[in-house]
Amino acid sequence: MKGYFSYLLVSMLQLGLMAQATDLLGGHCGKLGFGAVLAAGVAGYAYAISTVVFAAPILWALLVALVAASLLGIVLSHTIVALHPDAYLLASFAFQMAFIEMMNNVDWSGGPLGLRQIPSSVFGGLAVEATTSSFLFLIISATVGLLVLVSGARRESGVARAHHWIRDDILSALASPLDTRSIMARACLVHCILGGAAGVGVVIAQGYVAPRTFDLGLSLKVLTVVVLSGVGGSPFLMLLGSAILVLVTELASFAFTAPEAVGPLQQVLVSSVLIGFLVFRRRGIGGPVLESGPSSELFE
Amino acid sequence: MWLQLALDTTITWLLYSLAASGFHLASTCCRHFAFAAGMAFITAPLLLWSTLGWSGMSLSAAIALGSCICLGAGYCRLAAVLRVKGCRGTQLLIISLALLAASENLAIMLTGAASVSLWDKPSAVVLSTDRLVITRQLLTVLVSCAAGVLCLWLVWSRSLLGIALRALFESRWNLALRGYNVRLLETIGTAFGFGILGVAGILWASLLRVRPVMGFDIAVLGVAAVLAAPLIKPGFPGVVWSCMGIVVIRLALSLYFDGDWNLTAILLFLILIAAFTAPRAVLRQISAAQ
């Protein structure tokens, strides 16, 4: 039972961290997409390949994973972040699909079966089980992430106002002396590092990685948490949203269905929550009412 | 080997063209990338498979296609209502993706994750040589696909509906100002698009098998065709040429590499199209300026 609760806690932290990353770029900068899950996949695979294929020490593997996520952030910020929001969503989706397809077809990533027996039992010199070590890693990442996001998201913070200006009125932001390119690049970098940290947490907790670990199902789950919590809302709400979603999907596993139908039932439930909130309450639990204009005025 | 490969590639091209045309029509009429159109691609063959036991072939096909058409009309109305309620393009796109994911998972819950065959018995062989084997199923699908693509081309280029749809693609405001019922035309277009996807789904499943997750692959193909078509030739001809490009790249990849490269072929095609058409657009601008 103790193991089950720690599994739930780890799932909540993983989803919450990815949702925070998605909301930073989607809710605050107006570019909602699948970049966080892509970064999670890249960092997760980087960690797995470093430890399993190259037998690197865990701390080195963690470093490699975070560098890989940062590099992805730089690539994304120079290629697709400047696109129109709809085009950004599709382009990030295309990047994610390309990544999954590549991992499915190349030998060094283990192909469709992925990589197994990823070492995770030693964390910072302490011998602990996989769930605990994932929990430790995720809690550190979530705390650092929250500190960064909360300090950036404060109402009086210049960074938050600049993000909201870009989100609400991109034309006037481009015409202003604001360096929109570097602001978006930094946001994209933080977005990918947070997503990458969550990805490493997922891989440590599961002990294996496969292309299906970071597929469309996970992306939809993350988007559901963001929409449920409120797009552009507080970073703390993302943790609350992930807790609600994890509990609701876990309750579905107690439904009177065949064991093999539990996974699809959970996915149907997640999709229904996402559609329901987008149709009936787009603000989610505590998201702001998005308007055009006021953020730029506040900044000036 | 080459003859068999050419035949298989032709069938894949025709099937892709049919499916992508349906997706293109549905997406343009709904004014966003309608991933949900992939639902029709799985609903039609699954309904046909589940009703074949108690009804005849024609009745089952009618039920399957009728359901797809109703689904399309309903989706178009839902999208219109949400747009009026202030839903942005990104949100409609996410709803569309979520609907497709929900329907695929629902299909897995109802029929199981394994693929099912539409027909009990293996198909009879019509022609068998050292280089080529043609079964009755293969021939039926080839003829049906070719007829479907030809019909679509005739509707697009010759019929009143085709003219109205072309006008809708160019400017819905112009059409509305001329007194056309744009909302009705969009609903008809979406329903027609879902219907075409239903037909493509049944033909696809006849040749291969019914997989509950096959709607997603076809939706990605549709998105690529919708993105690339205007860069090649606007409308239906552009979609058909895009599918030709995707199939050729897929063939090249499958000849030289092991594994399944469907999505990579689509992405490579998009990159190539963007790389080759952007310089052309710049040259056009320069010549226009001169």
Tab-separated table of C-alpha atoms in Angstrom, chain B residues 16-288:
chain	number	residue	atom	x	y	z
B	16	TYR	CA	-4.064	7.833	-49.410
B	17	SER	CA	-5.553	10.222	-51.991
B	18	LEU	CA	-9.085	9.180	-51.100
B	19	ALA	CA	-8.500	9.502	-47.353
B	20	ALA	CA	-6.554	12.764	-47.603
B	21	SER	CA	-9.251	14.276	-49.852
B	22	GLY	CA	-11.859	13.505	-47.208
B	23	PHE	CA	-9.677	15.012	-44.504
B	24	HIS	CA	-8.942	18.080	-46.655
B	25	LEU	CA	-12.639	18.656	-47.300
B	26	ALA	CA	-13.596	18.211	-43.632
B	27	SER	CA	-10.751	20.445	-42.397
B	28	THR	CA	-11.461	23.252	-44.836
B	29	CYS	CA	-15.181	23.210	-44.102
B	30	CYS	CA	-14.597	23.113	-40.305
B	31	ARG	CA	-11.931	25.867	-40.575
B	32	HIS	CA	-9.351	23.947	-38.532
B	33	PHE	CA	-7.335	20.732	-38.847
B	34	ALA	CA	-10.127	18.280	-38.125
B	35	PHE	CA	-8.193	15.387	-36.567
B	36	ALA	CA	-11.617	14.108	-35.513
B	37	ALA	CA	-12.210	13.132	-39.163
B	38	GLY	CA	-9.974	10.137	-38.374
B	39	MET	CA	-12.974	8.849	-36.366
B	40	ALA	CA	-14.806	8.139	-39.638
B	41	PHE	CA	-11.838	6.087	-40.848
B	42	ILE	CA	-12.189	3.691	-37.898
B	43	THR	CA	-15.947	3.920	-37.339
B	44	ALA	CA	-16.970	2.774	-40.840
B	45	PRO	CA	-14.966	-0.484	-40.971
B	46	LEU	CA	-15.742	-1.318	-37.329
B	47	LEU	CA	-19.461	-0.787	-37.870
B	48	LEU	CA	-19.333	-2.842	-41.061
B	49	TRP	CA	-17.485	-5.615	-39.214
B	50	SER	CA	-19.934	-5.634	-36.311
B	51	THR	CA	-23.124	-5.504	-38.422
B	52	LEU	CA	-22.101	-7.961	-41.163
B	53	GLY	CA	-23.190	-10.861	-38.954
B	54	TRP	CA	-26.883	-9.942	-38.870
B	55	SER	CA	-27.402	-7.879	-42.021
B	56	GLY	CA	-26.388	-8.022	-45.649
B	57	MET	CA	-23.364	-6.306	-47.142
B	58	SER	CA	-25.307	-3.382	-48.647
B	59	LEU	CA	-27.263	-2.648	-45.456
B	60	SER	CA	-24.078	-2.821	-43.343
B	61	ALA	CA	-22.238	-0.492	-45.726
B	62	ALA	CA	-25.197	1.915	-45.699
B	63	ILE	CA	-25.280	1.916	-41.870
B	64	ALA	CA	-21.514	2.457	-41.694
B	65	LEU	CA	-21.402	5.293	-44.221
B	66	GLY	CA	-24.624	6.878	-42.899
B	67	SER	CA	-23.098	6.979	-39.413
B	68	CYS	CA	-19.937	8.633	-40.770
B	69	ILE	CA	-21.974	11.278	-42.597
B	70	CYS	CA	-24.042	12.011	-39.454
B	71	LEU	CA	-20.812	12.158	-37.415
B	72	GLY	CA	-19.373	14.688	-39.868
B	73	ALA	CA	-22.467	16.896	-39.830
B	74	GLY	CA	-22.565	16.770	-36.024
B	75	TYR	CA	-18.876	17.629	-35.701
B	76	CYS	CA	-19.218	20.602	-38.063
B	77	ARG	CA	-22.127	21.978	-36.037
B	78	LEU	CA	-20.227	21.453	-32.759
B	79	ALA	CA	-17.194	23.316	-34.142
B	80	ALA	CA	-19.427	26.168	-35.326
B	81	VAL	CA	-21.109	26.452	-31.910
B	82	LEU	CA	-17.737	26.441	-30.122
B	83	ARG	CA	-16.379	29.129	-32.460
B	84	VAL	CA	-19.384	31.292	-31.636
B	85	LYS	CA	-18.703	30.677	-27.925
B	86	GLY	CA	-15.182	32.076	-28.412
B	87	CYS	CA	-13.087	28.937	-28.841
B	88	ARG	CA	-9.751	29.724	-30.525
B	89	GLY	CA	-8.186	27.673	-33.324
B	90	THR	CA	-5.711	26.003	-30.963
B	91	GLN	CA	-8.497	24.950	-28.604
B	92	LEU	CA	-10.555	23.497	-31.478
B	93	LEU	CA	-7.465	21.600	-32.629
B	94	ILE	CA	-6.981	20.136	-29.145
B	95	ILE	CA	-10.674	19.179	-28.914
B	96	SER	CA	-10.366	17.508	-32.300
B	97	LEU	CA	-7.291	15.522	-31.206
B	98	ALA	CA	-8.963	14.546	-27.930
B	99	LEU	CA	-12.082	13.350	-29.792
B	100	LEU	CA	-9.949	11.136	-32.039
B	101	ALA	CA	-8.015	9.742	-29.061
B	102	ALA	CA	-11.267	9.092	-27.143
B	103	SER	CA	-12.878	7.311	-30.092
B	104	GLU	CA	-9.805	5.129	-30.665
B	105	ASN	CA	-9.708	4.118	-27.015
B	106	LEU	CA	-13.457	3.498	-27.042
B	107	ALA	CA	-12.943	1.234	-30.057
B	108	ILE	CA	-10.210	-0.652	-28.159
B	109	MET	CA	-12.558	-1.062	-25.175
B	110	LEU	CA	-15.378	-2.398	-27.372
B	111	THR	CA	-13.483	-4.589	-29.836
B	112	GLY	CA	-10.138	-5.247	-28.152
B	113	ALA	CA	-6.663	-3.983	-29.035
B	114	ALA	CA	-5.963	-6.688	-31.635
B	115	SER	CA	-6.753	-6.083	-35.292
B	116	VAL	CA	-9.703	-7.892	-36.861
B	117	SER	CA	-10.294	-9.081	-40.413
B	118	LEU	CA	-13.387	-7.949	-42.323
B	119	TRP	CA	-13.609	-11.201	-44.252
B	120	ASP	CA	-13.600	-14.775	-42.929
B	121	LYS	CA	-12.094	-16.517	-45.952
B	122	PRO	CA	-8.870	-15.715	-47.812
B	123	SER	CA	-9.456	-14.038	-51.147
B	124	ALA	CA	-9.369	-15.990	-54.419
B	125	VAL	CA	-6.347	-15.495	-56.669
B	126	VAL	CA	-7.195	-13.877	-60.020
B	127	LEU	CA	-3.710	-13.831	-61.512
B	128	SER	CA	-0.539	-15.523	-60.309
B	129	THR	CA	2.820	-15.341	-62.048
B	130	ASP	CA	6.429	-15.311	-60.829
B	131	ARG	CA	6.432	-11.530	-60.626
B	132	LEU	CA	2.846	-10.686	-59.748
B	133	VAL	CA	0.017	-12.062	-57.620
B	134	ILE	CA	-3.370	-10.375	-57.859
B	135	THR	CA	-6.198	-11.461	-55.574
B	136	ARG	CA	-9.864	-10.610	-56.082
B	137	GLN	CA	-9.732	-8.396	-52.977
B	138	LEU	CA	-6.757	-6.462	-54.323
B	139	LEU	CA	-8.450	-5.970	-57.679
B	140	THR	CA	-11.721	-4.836	-56.069
B	141	VAL	CA	-9.913	-2.311	-53.870
B	142	LEU	CA	-7.829	-1.036	-56.806
B	143	VAL	CA	-10.878	-0.543	-59.032
B	144	SER	CA	-12.956	0.995	-56.213
B	145	CYS	CA	-10.177	3.407	-55.231
B	146	ALA	CA	-9.551	4.454	-58.832
B	147	ALA	CA	-13.295	4.951	-59.355
B	148	GLY	CA	-13.519	6.928	-56.099
B	149	VAL	CA	-10.648	9.257	-57.022
B	150	LEU	CA	-12.084	9.734	-60.529
B	151	CYS	CA	-15.545	10.532	-59.084
B	152	LEU	CA	-13.995	13.032	-56.668
B	153	TRP	CA	-12.117	14.696	-59.511
B	154	LEU	CA	-15.331	14.912	-61.568
B	155	VAL	CA	-17.282	16.342	-58.626
B	156	TRP	CA	-14.461	18.817	-57.930
B	157	SER	CA	-14.018	20.026	-61.499
B	158	ARG	CA	-17.428	19.618	-63.153
B	159	SER	CA	-20.320	19.584	-60.663
B	160	LEU	CA	-22.173	22.493	-59.044
B	161	LEU	CA	-21.170	21.186	-55.591
B	162	GLY	CA	-17.518	21.223	-56.702
B	163	ILE	CA	-17.797	24.823	-57.906
B	164	ALA	CA	-19.446	25.841	-54.619
B	165	LEU	CA	-16.743	24.044	-52.600
B	166	ARG	CA	-13.955	25.664	-54.631
B	167	ALA	CA	-15.555	29.038	-53.994
B	168	LEU	CA	-15.784	28.186	-50.284
B	169	PHE	CA	-12.067	27.301	-50.225
B	170	GLU	CA	-11.189	30.624	-51.897
B	171	SER	CA	-13.379	32.986	-49.859
B	172	ARG	CA	-16.314	32.131	-47.626
B	173	TRP	CA	-17.084	35.860	-47.210
B	174	ASN	CA	-17.459	36.330	-50.955
B	175	LEU	CA	-19.814	33.346	-51.061
B	176	ALA	CA	-21.866	34.651	-48.130
B	177	LEU	CA	-22.176	38.087	-49.736
B	178	ARG	CA	-23.518	36.441	-52.889
B	179	GLY	CA	-26.350	34.936	-50.834
B	180	TYR	CA	-25.145	31.313	-50.477
B	181	ASN	CA	-25.951	29.480	-47.258
B	182	VAL	CA	-22.311	29.038	-46.200
B	183	ARG	CA	-23.182	27.253	-42.950
B	184	LEU	CA	-25.175	24.603	-44.841
B	185	LEU	CA	-22.446	24.232	-47.446
B	186	GLU	CA	-19.850	23.752	-44.698
B	187	THR	CA	-22.008	21.103	-43.017
B	188	ILE	CA	-22.523	19.281	-46.332
B	189	GLY	CA	-18.797	19.521	-47.106
B	190	THR	CA	-17.779	18.119	-43.706
B	191	ALA	CA	-20.346	15.311	-43.902
B	192	PHE	CA	-19.123	14.494	-47.424
B	193	GLY	CA	-15.500	14.518	-46.203
B	194	PHE	CA	-16.302	12.156	-43.309
B	195	GLY	CA	-18.196	9.931	-45.784
B	196	ILE	CA	-15.173	9.760	-48.110
B	197	LEU	CA	-12.968	8.866	-45.126
B	198	GLY	CA	-15.478	6.144	-44.211
B	199	VAL	CA	-15.231	4.666	-47.726
B	200	ALA	CA	-11.422	4.877	-47.563
B	201	GLY	CA	-11.499	3.167	-44.148
B	202	ILE	CA	-13.609	0.278	-45.451
B	203	LEU	CA	-11.350	-0.191	-48.501
B	204	TRP	CA	-8.239	-0.001	-46.311
B	205	ALA	CA	-9.664	-2.566	-43.889
B	206	SER	CA	-10.677	-4.868	-46.759
B	207	LEU	CA	-7.104	-5.007	-47.956
B	208	LEU	CA	-5.386	-5.115	-44.583
B	209	ARG	CA	-7.223	-5.470	-41.271
B	210	VAL	CA	-9.276	-3.216	-38.978
B	211	ARG	CA	-7.060	-1.694	-36.288
B	212	PRO	CA	-8.719	0.536	-33.654
B	213	VAL	CA	-5.717	2.934	-33.773
B	214	MET	CA	-5.522	3.391	-37.545
B	215	GLY	CA	-7.398	6.719	-37.490
B	216	PHE	CA	-4.441	8.594	-36.068
B	217	ASP	CA	-2.020	7.678	-38.892
B	218	ILE	CA	-4.514	8.770	-41.503
B	219	ALA	CA	-5.190	12.057	-39.661
B	220	VAL	CA	-1.455	12.850	-39.723
B	221	LEU	CA	-1.383	12.045	-43.449
B	222	GLY	CA	-4.399	14.334	-43.927
B	223	VAL	CA	-2.711	17.208	-42.071
B	224	ALA	CA	0.382	16.854	-44.276
B	225	ALA	CA	-1.736	16.821	-47.437
B	226	VAL	CA	-3.721	19.876	-46.304
B	227	LEU	CA	-0.466	21.740	-45.537
B	228	ALA	CA	1.301	20.744	-48.740
B	229	ALA	CA	-1.575	20.900	-51.244
B	230	PRO	CA	-1.726	24.725	-51.579
B	231	LEU	CA	2.032	24.780	-52.236
B	232	ILE	CA	1.667	22.355	-55.152
B	233	LYS	CA	-1.782	23.050	-56.632
B	234	PRO	CA	-4.773	24.307	-54.639
B	235	GLY	CA	-7.626	21.931	-53.848
B	236	PHE	CA	-8.163	18.296	-54.788
B	237	PRO	CA	-5.359	17.987	-57.420
B	238	GLY	CA	-2.833	19.274	-54.872
B	239	VAL	CA	-3.932	16.628	-52.353
B	240	VAL	CA	-3.526	13.840	-54.926
B	241	TRP	CA	-0.026	15.060	-55.898
B	242	SER	CA	0.942	15.389	-52.221
B	243	CYS	CA	-0.095	11.779	-51.616
B	244	MET	CA	1.968	10.725	-54.632
B	245	GLY	CA	5.016	12.458	-53.100
B	246	ILE	CA	4.466	10.829	-49.700
B	247	VAL	CA	4.043	7.367	-51.215
B	248	VAL	CA	7.215	7.711	-53.315
B	249	ILE	CA	9.284	8.781	-50.260
B	250	ARG	CA	7.756	5.961	-48.208
B	251	LEU	CA	8.663	3.476	-50.938
B	252	ALA	CA	12.250	4.766	-51.095
B	253	LEU	CA	12.613	4.520	-47.307
B	254	SER	CA	11.142	1.027	-47.133
B	255	LEU	CA	13.494	-0.158	-49.898
B	256	TYR	CA	16.642	1.010	-48.124
B	257	PHE	CA	15.791	0.773	-44.407
B	258	ASP	CA	14.087	-1.768	-42.170
B	259	GLY	CA	11.108	-0.799	-40.019
B	260	ASP	CA	7.979	1.291	-40.354
B	261	TRP	CA	8.706	4.766	-41.789
B	262	ASN	CA	5.166	6.031	-42.463
B	263	LEU	CA	5.395	9.164	-40.303
B	264	THR	CA	8.984	9.888	-41.351
B	265	ALA	CA	7.936	9.800	-45.013
B	266	ILE	CA	5.213	12.344	-44.281
B	267	LEU	CA	7.578	14.647	-42.374
B	268	LEU	CA	10.334	14.339	-44.998
B	269	PHE	CA	7.830	15.203	-47.701
B	270	LEU	CA	6.714	18.315	-45.793
B	271	ILE	CA	10.329	19.431	-45.308
B	272	LEU	CA	11.114	18.864	-49.010
B	273	ILE	CA	8.006	20.744	-50.132
B	274	ALA	CA	8.819	23.675	-47.849
B	275	ALA	CA	12.447	23.716	-49.052
B	276	PHE	CA	11.561	23.613	-52.746
B	277	THR	CA	8.521	25.864	-52.826
B	278	ALA	CA	9.808	28.699	-50.632
B	279	PRO	CA	12.599	29.737	-53.070
B	280	ARG	CA	10.044	29.524	-55.905
B	281	ALA	CA	7.727	31.862	-54.000
B	282	VAL	CA	10.604	34.326	-53.537
B	283	LEU	CA	11.445	34.180	-57.254
B	284	ARG	CA	7.764	34.789	-58.069
B	285	GLN	CA	7.824	37.866	-55.832
B	286	ILE	CA	10.979	39.177	-57.554
B	287	SER	CA	9.541	38.663	-61.053
B	288	ALA	CA	6.265	40.298	-59.974
